[in-house]
Every structure is written in structure tokens, then in C-alpha cells.
PDB file of C-alpha atoms in Angstrom:
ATOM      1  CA  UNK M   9      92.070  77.567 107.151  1.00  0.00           C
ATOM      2  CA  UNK M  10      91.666  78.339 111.048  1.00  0.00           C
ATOM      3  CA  UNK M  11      91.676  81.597 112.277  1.00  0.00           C
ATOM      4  CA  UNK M  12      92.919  82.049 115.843  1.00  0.00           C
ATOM      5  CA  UNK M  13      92.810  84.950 118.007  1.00  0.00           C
ATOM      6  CA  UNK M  14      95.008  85.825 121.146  1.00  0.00           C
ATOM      7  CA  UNK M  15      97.321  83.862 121.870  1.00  0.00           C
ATOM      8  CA  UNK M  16      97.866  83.036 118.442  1.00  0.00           C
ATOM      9  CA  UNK M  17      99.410  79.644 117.442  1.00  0.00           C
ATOM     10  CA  UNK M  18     102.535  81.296 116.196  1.00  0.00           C
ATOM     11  CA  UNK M  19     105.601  78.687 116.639  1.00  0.00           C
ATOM     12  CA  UNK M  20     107.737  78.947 119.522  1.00  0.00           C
ATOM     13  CA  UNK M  21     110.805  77.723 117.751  1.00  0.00           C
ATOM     14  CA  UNK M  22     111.297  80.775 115.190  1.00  0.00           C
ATOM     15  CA  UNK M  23     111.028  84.174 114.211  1.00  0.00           C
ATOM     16  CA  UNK M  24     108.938  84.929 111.594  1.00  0.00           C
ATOM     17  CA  UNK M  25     110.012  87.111 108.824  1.00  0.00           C
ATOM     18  CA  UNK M  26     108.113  90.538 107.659  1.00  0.00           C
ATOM     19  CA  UNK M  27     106.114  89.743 104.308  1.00  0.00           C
ATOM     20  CA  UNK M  28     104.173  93.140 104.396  1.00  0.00           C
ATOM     21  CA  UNK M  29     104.489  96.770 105.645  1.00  0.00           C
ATOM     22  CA  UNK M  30     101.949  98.714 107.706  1.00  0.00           C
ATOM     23  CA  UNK M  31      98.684  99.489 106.346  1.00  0.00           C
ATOM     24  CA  UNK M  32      95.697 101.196 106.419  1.00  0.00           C
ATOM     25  CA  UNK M  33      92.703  98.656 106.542  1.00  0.00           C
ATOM     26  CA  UNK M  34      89.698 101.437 107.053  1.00  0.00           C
ATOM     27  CA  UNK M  35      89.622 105.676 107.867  1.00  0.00           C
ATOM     28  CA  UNK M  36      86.696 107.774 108.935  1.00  0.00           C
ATOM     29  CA  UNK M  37      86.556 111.040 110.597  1.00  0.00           C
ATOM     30  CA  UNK M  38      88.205 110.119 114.051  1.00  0.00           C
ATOM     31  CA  UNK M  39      88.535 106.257 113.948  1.00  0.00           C
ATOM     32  CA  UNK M  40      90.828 104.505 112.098  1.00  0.00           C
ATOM     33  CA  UNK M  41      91.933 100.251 111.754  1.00  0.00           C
ATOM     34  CA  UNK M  42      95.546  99.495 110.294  1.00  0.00           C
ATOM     35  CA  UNK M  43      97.876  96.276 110.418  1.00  0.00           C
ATOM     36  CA  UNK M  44     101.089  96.683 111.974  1.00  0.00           C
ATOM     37  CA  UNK M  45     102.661  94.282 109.282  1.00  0.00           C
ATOM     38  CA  UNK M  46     102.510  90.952 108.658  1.00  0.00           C
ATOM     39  CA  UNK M  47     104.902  87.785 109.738  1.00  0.00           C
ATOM     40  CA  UNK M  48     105.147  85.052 107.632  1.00  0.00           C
ATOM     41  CA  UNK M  49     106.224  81.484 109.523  1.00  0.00           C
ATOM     42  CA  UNK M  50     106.524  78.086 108.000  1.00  0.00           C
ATOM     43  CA  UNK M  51     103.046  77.427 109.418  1.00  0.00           C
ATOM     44  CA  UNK M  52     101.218  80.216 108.988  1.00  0.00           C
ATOM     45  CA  UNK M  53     100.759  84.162 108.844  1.00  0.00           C
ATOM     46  CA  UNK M  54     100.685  86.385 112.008  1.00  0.00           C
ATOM     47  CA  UNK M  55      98.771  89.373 111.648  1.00  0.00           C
ATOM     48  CA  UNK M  56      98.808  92.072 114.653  1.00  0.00           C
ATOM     49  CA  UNK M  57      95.844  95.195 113.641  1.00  0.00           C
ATOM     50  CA  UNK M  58      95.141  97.812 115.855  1.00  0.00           C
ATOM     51  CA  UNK M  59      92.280 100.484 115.707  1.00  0.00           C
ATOM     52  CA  UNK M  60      92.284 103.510 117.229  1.00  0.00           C
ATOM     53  CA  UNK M  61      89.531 106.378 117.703  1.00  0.00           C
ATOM     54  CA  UNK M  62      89.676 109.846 119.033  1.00  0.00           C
ATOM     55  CA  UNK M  63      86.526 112.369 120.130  1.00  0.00           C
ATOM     56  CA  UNK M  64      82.714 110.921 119.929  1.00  0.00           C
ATOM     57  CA  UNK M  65      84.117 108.425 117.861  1.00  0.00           C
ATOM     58  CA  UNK M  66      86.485 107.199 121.053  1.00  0.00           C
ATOM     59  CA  UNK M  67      83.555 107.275 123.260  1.00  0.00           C
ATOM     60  CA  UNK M  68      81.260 105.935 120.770  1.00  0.00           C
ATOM     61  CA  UNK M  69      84.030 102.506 120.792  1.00  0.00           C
ATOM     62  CA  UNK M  70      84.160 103.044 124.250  1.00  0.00           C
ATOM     63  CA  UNK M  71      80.798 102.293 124.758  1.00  0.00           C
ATOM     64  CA  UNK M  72      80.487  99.423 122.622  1.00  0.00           C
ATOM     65  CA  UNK M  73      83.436  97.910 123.594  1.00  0.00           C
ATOM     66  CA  UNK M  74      83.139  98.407 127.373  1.00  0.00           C
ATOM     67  CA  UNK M  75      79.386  97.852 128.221  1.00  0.00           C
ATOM     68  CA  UNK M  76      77.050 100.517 129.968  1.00  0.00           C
ATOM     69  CA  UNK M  77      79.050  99.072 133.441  1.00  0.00           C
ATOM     70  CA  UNK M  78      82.695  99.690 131.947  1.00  0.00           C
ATOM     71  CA  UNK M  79      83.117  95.838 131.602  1.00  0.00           C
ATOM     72  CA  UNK M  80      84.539  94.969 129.117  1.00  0.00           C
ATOM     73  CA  UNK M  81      82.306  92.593 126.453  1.00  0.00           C
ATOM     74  CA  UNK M  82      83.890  89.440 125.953  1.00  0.00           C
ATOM     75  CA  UNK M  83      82.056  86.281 124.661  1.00  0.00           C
ATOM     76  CA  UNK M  84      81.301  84.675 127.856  1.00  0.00           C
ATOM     77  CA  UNK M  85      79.304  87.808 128.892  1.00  0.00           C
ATOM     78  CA  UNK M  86      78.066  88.447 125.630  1.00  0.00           C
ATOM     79  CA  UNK M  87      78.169  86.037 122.807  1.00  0.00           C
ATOM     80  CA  UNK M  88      79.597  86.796 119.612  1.00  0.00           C
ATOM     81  CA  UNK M  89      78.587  90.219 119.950  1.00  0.00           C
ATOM     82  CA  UNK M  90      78.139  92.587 116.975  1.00  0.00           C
ATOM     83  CA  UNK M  91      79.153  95.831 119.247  1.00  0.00           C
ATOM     84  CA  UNK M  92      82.675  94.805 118.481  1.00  0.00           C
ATOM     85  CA  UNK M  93      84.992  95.518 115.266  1.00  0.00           C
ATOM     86  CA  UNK M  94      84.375  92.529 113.074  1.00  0.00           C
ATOM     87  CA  UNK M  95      87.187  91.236 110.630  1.00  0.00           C
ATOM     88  CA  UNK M  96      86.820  89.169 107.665  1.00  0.00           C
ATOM     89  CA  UNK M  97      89.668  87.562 106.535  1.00  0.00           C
ATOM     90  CA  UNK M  98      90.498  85.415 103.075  1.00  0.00           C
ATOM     91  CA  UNK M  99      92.890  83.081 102.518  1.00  0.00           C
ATOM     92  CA  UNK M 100      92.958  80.682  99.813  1.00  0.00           C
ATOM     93  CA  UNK M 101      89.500  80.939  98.397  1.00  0.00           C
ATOM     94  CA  UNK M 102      88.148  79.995 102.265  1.00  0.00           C
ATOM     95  CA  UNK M 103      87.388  82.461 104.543  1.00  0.00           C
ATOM     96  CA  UNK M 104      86.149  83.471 108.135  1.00  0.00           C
ATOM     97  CA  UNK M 105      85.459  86.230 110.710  1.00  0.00           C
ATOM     98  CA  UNK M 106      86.915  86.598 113.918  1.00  0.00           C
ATOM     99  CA  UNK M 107      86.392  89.232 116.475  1.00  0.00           C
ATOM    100  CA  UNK M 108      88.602  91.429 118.624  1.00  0.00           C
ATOM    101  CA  UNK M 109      86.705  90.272 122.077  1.00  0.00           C
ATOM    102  CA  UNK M 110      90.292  88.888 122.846  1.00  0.00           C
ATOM    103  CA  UNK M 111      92.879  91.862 122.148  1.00  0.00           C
ATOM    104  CA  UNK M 112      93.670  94.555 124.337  1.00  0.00           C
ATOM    105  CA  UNK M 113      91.789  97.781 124.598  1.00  0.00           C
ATOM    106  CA  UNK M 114      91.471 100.829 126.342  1.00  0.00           C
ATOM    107  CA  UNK M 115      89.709 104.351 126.158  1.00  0.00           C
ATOM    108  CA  UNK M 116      87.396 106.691 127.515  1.00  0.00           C
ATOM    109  CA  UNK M 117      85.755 109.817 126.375  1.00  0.00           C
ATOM    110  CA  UNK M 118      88.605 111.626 124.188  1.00  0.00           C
ATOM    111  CA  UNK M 119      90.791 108.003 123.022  1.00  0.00           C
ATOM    112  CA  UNK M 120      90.185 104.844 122.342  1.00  0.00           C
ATOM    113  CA  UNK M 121      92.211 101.683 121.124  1.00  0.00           C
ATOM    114  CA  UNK M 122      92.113  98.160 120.460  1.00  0.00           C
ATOM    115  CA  UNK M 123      94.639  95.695 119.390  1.00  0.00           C
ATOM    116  CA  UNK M 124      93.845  92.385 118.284  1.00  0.00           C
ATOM    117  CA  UNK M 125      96.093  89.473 116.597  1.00  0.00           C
ATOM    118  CA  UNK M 126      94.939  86.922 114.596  1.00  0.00           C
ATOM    119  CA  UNK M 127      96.413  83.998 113.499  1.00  0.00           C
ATOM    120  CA  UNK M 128      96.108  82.117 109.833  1.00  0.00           C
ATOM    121  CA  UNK M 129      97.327  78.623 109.904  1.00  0.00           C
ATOM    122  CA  UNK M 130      98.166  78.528 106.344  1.00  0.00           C
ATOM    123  CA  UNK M 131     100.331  80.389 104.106  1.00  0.00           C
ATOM    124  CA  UNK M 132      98.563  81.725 100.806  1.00  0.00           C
ATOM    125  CA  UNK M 133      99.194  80.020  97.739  1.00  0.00           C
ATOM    126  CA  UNK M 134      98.799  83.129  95.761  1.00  0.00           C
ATOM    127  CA  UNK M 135     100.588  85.656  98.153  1.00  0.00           C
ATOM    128  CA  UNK M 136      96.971  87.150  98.358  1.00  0.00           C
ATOM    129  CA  UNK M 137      95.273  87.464 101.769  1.00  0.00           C
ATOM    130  CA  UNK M 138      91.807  89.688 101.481  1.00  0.00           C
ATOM    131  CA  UNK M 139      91.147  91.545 105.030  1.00  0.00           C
ATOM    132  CA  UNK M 140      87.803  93.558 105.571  1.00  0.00           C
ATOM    133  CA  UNK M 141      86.937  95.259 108.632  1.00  0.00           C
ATOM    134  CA  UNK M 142      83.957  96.785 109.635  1.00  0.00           C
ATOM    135  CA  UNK M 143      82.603  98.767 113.114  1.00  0.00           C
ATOM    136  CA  UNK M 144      79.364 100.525 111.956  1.00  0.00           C
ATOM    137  CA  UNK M 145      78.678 101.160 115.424  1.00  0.00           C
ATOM    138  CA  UNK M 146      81.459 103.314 116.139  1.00  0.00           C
ATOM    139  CA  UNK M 147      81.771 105.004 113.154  1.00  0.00           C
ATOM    140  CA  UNK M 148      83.846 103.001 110.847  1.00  0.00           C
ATOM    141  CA  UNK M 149      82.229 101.347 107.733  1.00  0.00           C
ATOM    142  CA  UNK M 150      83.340  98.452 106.127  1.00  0.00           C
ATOM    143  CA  UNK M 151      86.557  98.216 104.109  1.00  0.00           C
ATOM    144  CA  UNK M 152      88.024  95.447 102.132  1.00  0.00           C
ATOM    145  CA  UNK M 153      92.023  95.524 101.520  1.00  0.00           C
ATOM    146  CA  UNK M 154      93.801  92.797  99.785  1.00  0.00           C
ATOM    147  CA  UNK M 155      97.500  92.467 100.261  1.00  0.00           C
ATOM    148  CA  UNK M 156      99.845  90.985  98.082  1.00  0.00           C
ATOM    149  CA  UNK M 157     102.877  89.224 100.538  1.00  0.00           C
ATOM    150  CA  UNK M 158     106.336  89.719  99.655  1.00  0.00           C
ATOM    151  CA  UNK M 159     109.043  86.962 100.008  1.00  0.00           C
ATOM    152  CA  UNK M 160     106.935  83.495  99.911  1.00  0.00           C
ATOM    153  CA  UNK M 161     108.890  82.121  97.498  1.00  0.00           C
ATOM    154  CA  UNK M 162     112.423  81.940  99.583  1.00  0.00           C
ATOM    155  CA  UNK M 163     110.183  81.788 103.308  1.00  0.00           C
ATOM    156  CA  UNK M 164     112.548  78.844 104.568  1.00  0.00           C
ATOM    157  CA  UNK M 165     115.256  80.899 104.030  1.00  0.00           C
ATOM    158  CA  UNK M 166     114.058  84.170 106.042  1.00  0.00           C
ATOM    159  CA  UNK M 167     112.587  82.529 108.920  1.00  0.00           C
ATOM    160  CA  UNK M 168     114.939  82.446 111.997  1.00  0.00           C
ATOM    161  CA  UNK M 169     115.167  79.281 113.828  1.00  0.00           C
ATOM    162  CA  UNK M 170     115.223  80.346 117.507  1.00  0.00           C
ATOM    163  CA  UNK M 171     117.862  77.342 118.321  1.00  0.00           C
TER     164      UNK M 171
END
């Protein structure tokens, strides 16, 4: 299993079809992580989270995610850096973590948020795929959420060839 993050390896030649529903990965007072859904492709999975964060809990991610000089941390400025959200995913009895240094984010003092997609180049055998997340530093401990996907069985039938 590879993870990937932005831009994922998701194929160019179809749509992918919706296997789960929105979730909730991981909740504290004033910061939150969820997954939009998840896409299913005859490759692979798709999986687009997001985490948001509002009060001292916003500026708190802020913070961490921006640098003391409002740069925002990336690995070439600082490598593999534990200031950032960390997500753990499992796939087939293998696993790996992947940061969110590549998404999108934004915030200040009263909001914060952060989107980050990742990219499984395998479907699950067992429909299972076990996501933990984690951002002590900001106020969210870890979580572990396993979702059961919905429609593997009849996948080459559901995915939309673009031509």
C-alpha cells in the first residue's frame, strides 16, 4: 500500500463512485477532523478530510501550522514535522502515516482549517480501512475510526468511465 498526498494519483479516465458518507474522525472542544466521504476507483480509494478549529483552539492550529513568521510549515522548511495533524491510515493489514504539510489551510486567531487528500493505491479486501488522527498540539487527541465501504463488490459497475 502507498499513501499519496496532494495531488493524489486518482485516475484521470473516471469518476469514482461514493463508498462512504461523511464522518466524524475526532471532536474536542473547538477543533474538530471529519472525511468528506470516500471514492472508490478501480485503483484505489480517494479520501478528502478536512479539520477545522474555532477560538484558542484556531489560533493554537494557527500557530503550529503557520510558524512564528506566518509561513506556512511544509517539509522542505521543516521536515516531517510533528506540529502538524498526523493521520494513520490501515489498509489491508499494512499501514502508514502521512501528513497534511500538502493540503490547503487557512486561519488566524478566531478560525482555522485544513484540508488534506490522501490517496490509497489499493482497494481493501475486507471493505475495512482503519483511519486515526491525532493533533495533540492543537487540542485534538488521537482518534481511531474504522469504516466499513459500501459497494466493493459491484465497483466496475459504479465507476464512470470519463470517455
Amino acid at each position: 500500500m502507498t499513501l499519496h498526498r496532494w495531488p493524489p494519483a486518482v485516475p484521470p479516465d473516471e469518476l469514482g463512485a461514493v463508498v462512504h458518507g461523511p464522518v466524524i474522525l475526532a471532536r474536542a472542544t473547538g477543533i474538530v477532523a471529519g472525511l468528506r466521504c470516500v471514492f472508490a476507483y478501480s485503483t484505489g480509494i480517494f479520501l478528502p478530510l478536512v479539520l477545522r478549529a474555532e477560538g484558542v483552539y484556531a489560533e493554537a492550529a494557527s500557530r503550529q501550522a503557520f510558524g512564528p513568521h506566518g509561513e506556512p510549515i511544509t517539509d522542505s522548511n521543516d521536515t516531517r514535522s510533528w506540529s502538524l495533524p498526523q493521520v494513520h491510515i490501515e489498509v489491508n493489514d499494512q499501514a502508514g502515516f502521512t501528513d497534511s504539510s500538502g493540503g490547503s489551510s487557512s486561519g488566524g486567531e478566531n478560525s482555522f482549517e485544513m484540508q488534506a487528500d490522501h490517496w490509497i493505491d489499493e482497494l481493501p479486501r475486507d471493505g475495512r480501512v482503519t483511519i486515526t488522527v491525532a493533533w495533540p498540539q492543537a487540542g485534538l487527541p488521537e482518534s481511531r475510526t474504522t469504516l466499513v465501504l459500501e459497494g466493493l463488490d459491484d465497483l466496475h459497475e459504479r465507476v464512470l468511465p470519463l470517455l
